[in-house]
mmCIF file of C-alpha atoms in Angstrom:
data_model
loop_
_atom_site.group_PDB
_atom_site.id
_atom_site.type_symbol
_atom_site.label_atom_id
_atom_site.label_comp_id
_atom_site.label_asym_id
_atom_site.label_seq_id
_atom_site.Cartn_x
_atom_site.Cartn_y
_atom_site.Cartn_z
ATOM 1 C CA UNK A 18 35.370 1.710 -48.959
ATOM 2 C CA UNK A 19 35.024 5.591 -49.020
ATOM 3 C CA UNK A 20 36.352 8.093 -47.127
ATOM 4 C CA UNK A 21 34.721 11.052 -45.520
ATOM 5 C CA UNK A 22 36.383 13.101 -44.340
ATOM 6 C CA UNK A 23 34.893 15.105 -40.704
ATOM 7 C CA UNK A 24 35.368 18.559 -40.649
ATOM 8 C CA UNK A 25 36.002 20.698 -37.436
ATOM 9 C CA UNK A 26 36.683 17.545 -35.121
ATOM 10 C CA UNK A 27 39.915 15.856 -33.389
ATOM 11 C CA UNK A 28 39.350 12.363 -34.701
ATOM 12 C CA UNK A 29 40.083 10.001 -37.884
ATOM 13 C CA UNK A 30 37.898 10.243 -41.226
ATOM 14 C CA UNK A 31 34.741 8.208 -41.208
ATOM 15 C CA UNK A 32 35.166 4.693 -43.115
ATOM 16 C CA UNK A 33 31.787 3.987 -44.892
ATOM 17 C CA UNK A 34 31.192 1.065 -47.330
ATOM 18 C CA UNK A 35 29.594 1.759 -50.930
ATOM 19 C CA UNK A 36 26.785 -0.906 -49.871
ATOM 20 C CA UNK A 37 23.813 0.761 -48.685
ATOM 21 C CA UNK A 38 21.293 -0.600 -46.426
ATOM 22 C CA UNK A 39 18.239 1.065 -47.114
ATOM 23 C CA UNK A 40 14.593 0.015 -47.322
ATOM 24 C CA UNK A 41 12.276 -0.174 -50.559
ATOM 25 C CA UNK A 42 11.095 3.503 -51.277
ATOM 26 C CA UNK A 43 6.884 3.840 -51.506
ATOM 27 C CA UNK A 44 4.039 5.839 -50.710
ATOM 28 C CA UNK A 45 4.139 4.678 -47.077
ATOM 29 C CA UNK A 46 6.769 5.369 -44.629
ATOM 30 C CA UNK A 47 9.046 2.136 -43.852
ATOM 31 C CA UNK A 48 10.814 2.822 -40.859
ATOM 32 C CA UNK A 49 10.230 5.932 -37.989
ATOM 33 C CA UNK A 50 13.384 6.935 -36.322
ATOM 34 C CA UNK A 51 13.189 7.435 -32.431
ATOM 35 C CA UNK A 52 13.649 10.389 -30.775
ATOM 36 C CA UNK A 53 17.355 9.893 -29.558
ATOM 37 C CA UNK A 54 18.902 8.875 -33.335
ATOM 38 C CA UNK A 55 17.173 12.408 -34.579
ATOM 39 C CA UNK A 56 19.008 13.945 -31.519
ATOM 40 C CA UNK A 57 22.340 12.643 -32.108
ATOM 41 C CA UNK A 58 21.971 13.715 -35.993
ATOM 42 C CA UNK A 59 21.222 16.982 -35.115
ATOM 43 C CA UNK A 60 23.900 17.114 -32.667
ATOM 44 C CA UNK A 61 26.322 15.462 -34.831
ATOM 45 C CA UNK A 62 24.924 18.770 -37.805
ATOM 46 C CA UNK A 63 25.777 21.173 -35.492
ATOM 47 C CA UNK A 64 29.650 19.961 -34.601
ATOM 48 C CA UNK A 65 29.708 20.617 -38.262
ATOM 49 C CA UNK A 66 29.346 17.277 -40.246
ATOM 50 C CA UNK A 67 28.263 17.365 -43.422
ATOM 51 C CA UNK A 68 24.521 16.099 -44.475
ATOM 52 C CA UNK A 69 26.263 13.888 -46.573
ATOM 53 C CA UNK A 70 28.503 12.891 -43.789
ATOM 54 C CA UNK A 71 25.838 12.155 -41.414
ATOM 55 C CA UNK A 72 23.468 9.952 -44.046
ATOM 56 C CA UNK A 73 26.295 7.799 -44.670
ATOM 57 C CA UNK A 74 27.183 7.521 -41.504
ATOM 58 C CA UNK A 75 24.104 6.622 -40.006
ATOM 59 C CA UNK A 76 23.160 5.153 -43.238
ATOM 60 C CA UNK A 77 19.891 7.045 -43.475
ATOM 61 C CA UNK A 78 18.740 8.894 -46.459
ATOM 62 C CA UNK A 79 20.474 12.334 -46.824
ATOM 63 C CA UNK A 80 16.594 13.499 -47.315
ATOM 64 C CA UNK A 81 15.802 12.190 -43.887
ATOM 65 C CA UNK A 82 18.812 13.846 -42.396
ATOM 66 C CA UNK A 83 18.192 17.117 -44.047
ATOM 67 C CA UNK A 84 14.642 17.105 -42.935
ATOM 68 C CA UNK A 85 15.325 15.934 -39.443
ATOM 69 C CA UNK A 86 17.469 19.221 -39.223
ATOM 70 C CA UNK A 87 15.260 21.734 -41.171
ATOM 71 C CA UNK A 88 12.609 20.372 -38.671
ATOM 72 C CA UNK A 89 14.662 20.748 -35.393
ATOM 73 C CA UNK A 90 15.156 24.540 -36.781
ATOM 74 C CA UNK A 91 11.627 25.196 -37.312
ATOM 75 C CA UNK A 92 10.567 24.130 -34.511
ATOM 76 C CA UNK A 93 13.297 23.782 -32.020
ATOM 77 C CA UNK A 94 12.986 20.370 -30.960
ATOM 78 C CA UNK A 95 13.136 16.937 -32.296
ATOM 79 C CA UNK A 96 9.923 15.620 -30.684
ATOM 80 C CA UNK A 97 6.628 14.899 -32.204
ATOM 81 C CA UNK A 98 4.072 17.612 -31.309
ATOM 82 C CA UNK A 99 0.714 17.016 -29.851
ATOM 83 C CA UNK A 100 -1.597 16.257 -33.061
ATOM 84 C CA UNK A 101 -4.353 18.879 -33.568
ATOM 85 C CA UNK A 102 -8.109 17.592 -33.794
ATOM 86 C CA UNK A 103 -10.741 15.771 -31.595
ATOM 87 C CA UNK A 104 -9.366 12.525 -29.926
ATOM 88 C CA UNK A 105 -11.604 9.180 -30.768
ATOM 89 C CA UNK A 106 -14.183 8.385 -28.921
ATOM 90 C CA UNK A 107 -13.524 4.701 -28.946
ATOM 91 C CA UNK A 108 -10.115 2.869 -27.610
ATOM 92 C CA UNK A 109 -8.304 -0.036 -29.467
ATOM 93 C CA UNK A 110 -9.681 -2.252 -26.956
ATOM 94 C CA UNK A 111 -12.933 -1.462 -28.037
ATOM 95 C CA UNK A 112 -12.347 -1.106 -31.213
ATOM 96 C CA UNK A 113 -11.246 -4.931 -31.238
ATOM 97 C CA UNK A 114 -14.175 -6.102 -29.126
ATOM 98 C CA UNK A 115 -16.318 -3.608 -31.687
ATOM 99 C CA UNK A 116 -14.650 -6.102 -34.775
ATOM 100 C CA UNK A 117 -15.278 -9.261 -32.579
ATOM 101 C CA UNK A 118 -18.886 -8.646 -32.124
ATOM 102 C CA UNK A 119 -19.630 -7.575 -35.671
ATOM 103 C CA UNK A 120 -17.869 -10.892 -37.103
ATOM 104 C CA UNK A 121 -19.538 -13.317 -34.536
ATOM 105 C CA UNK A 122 -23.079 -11.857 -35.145
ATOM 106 C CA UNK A 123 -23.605 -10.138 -38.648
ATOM 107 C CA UNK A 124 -27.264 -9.960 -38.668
ATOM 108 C CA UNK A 125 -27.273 -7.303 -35.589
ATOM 109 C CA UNK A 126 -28.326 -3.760 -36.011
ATOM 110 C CA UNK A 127 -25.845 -0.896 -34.667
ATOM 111 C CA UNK A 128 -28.490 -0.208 -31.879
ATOM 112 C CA UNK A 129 -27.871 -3.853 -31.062
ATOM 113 C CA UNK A 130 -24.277 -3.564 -31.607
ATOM 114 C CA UNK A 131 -24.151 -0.683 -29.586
ATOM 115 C CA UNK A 132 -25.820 -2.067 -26.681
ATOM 116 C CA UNK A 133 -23.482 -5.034 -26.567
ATOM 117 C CA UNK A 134 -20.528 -2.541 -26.464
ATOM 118 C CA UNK A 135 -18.942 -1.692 -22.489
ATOM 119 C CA UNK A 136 -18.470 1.895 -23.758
ATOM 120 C CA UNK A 137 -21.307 4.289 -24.051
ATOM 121 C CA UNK A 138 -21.444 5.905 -27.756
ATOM 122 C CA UNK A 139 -24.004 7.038 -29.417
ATOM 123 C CA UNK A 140 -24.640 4.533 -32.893
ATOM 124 C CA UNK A 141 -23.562 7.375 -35.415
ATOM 125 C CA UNK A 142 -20.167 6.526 -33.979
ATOM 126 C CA UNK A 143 -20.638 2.656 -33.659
ATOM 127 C CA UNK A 144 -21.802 2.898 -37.876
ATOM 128 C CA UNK A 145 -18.964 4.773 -38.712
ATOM 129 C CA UNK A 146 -16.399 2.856 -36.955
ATOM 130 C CA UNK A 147 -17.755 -0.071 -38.783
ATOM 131 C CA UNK A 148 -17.551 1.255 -41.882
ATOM 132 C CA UNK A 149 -14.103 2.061 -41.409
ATOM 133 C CA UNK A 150 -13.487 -2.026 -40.247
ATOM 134 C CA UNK A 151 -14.424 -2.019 -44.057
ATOM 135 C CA UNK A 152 -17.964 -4.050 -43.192
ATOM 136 C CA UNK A 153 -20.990 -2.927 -44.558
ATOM 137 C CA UNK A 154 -24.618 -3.791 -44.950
ATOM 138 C CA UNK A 155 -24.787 -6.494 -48.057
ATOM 139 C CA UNK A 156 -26.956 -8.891 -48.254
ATOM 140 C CA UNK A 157 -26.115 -12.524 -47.495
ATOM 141 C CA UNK A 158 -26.187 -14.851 -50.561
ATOM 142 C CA UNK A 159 -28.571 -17.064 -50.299
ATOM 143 C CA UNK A 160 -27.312 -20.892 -50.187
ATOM 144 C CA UNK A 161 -29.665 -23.658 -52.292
ATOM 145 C CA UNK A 162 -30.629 -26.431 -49.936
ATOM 146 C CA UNK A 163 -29.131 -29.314 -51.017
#
């Protein structure tokens, strides 16, 4: 056990085992920490933890903490921002019941497909959310009759 000690507060050092609890580092990100936990680590920066401090006791990356922070200064909040660009056209309802349709029939064409859909797109947008399902036009092997 390690102790940290808590600057600039009225209460005992901060016991924190050596075990860490962390998940597998990759390209993608693991984990997303809600809104409140970001609050609380800012709040807990600015009664003067340490970064350190704060990773170990929340047993968080010190990365995450220190770019929770440098965020929060920035931008003076710890809420996600409204992404920029166009919104989809199509829901995840439809693009389920866009998946369903193409898997039950394959032999359709998109103006077919797009007739069978409830919302009204145009088929540019039907043929490029199926190409992004990963289904494309290939030719069905043919079977010998046996």
């Amino acid at each position: 056990m390690k102790t940290i000690h808590t600057p600039m507060l009225n209460r005992p050092p901060i016991l924190v085992s050596n075990q860490r609890h962390l998940p597998l580092r990759g390209n993608k990100k693991l984990y997303t920490i809600d809104v409140e936990t970001q609050g609380q680590l800012v709040g807990m920066r600015q009664a003067g933890l340490l970064f350190r401090a704060i990773a170990e006791w929340n047993n968080l990356p010190l990365t995450t903490v220190y770019n929770i922070f440098q965020k929060y200064k920035q931008i003076g909040t710890v809420t996600t921002q409204q992404k920029s660009g166009r919104p989809t056209k199509l829901t995840e309802h439809d693009r389920q019941q866009l998946s369903c349709i193409i898997t039950q029939c394959q032999r359709l064409t998109v103006a077919q497909v797009t007739s069978l859909m409830t919302s009204h797109v145009s088929n540019h947008t039907i043929q490029c959310k199926i190409h992004k399902l990963g289904k494309h036009s290939r030719i069905a092997p043919k079977k010998p009759y046996l």
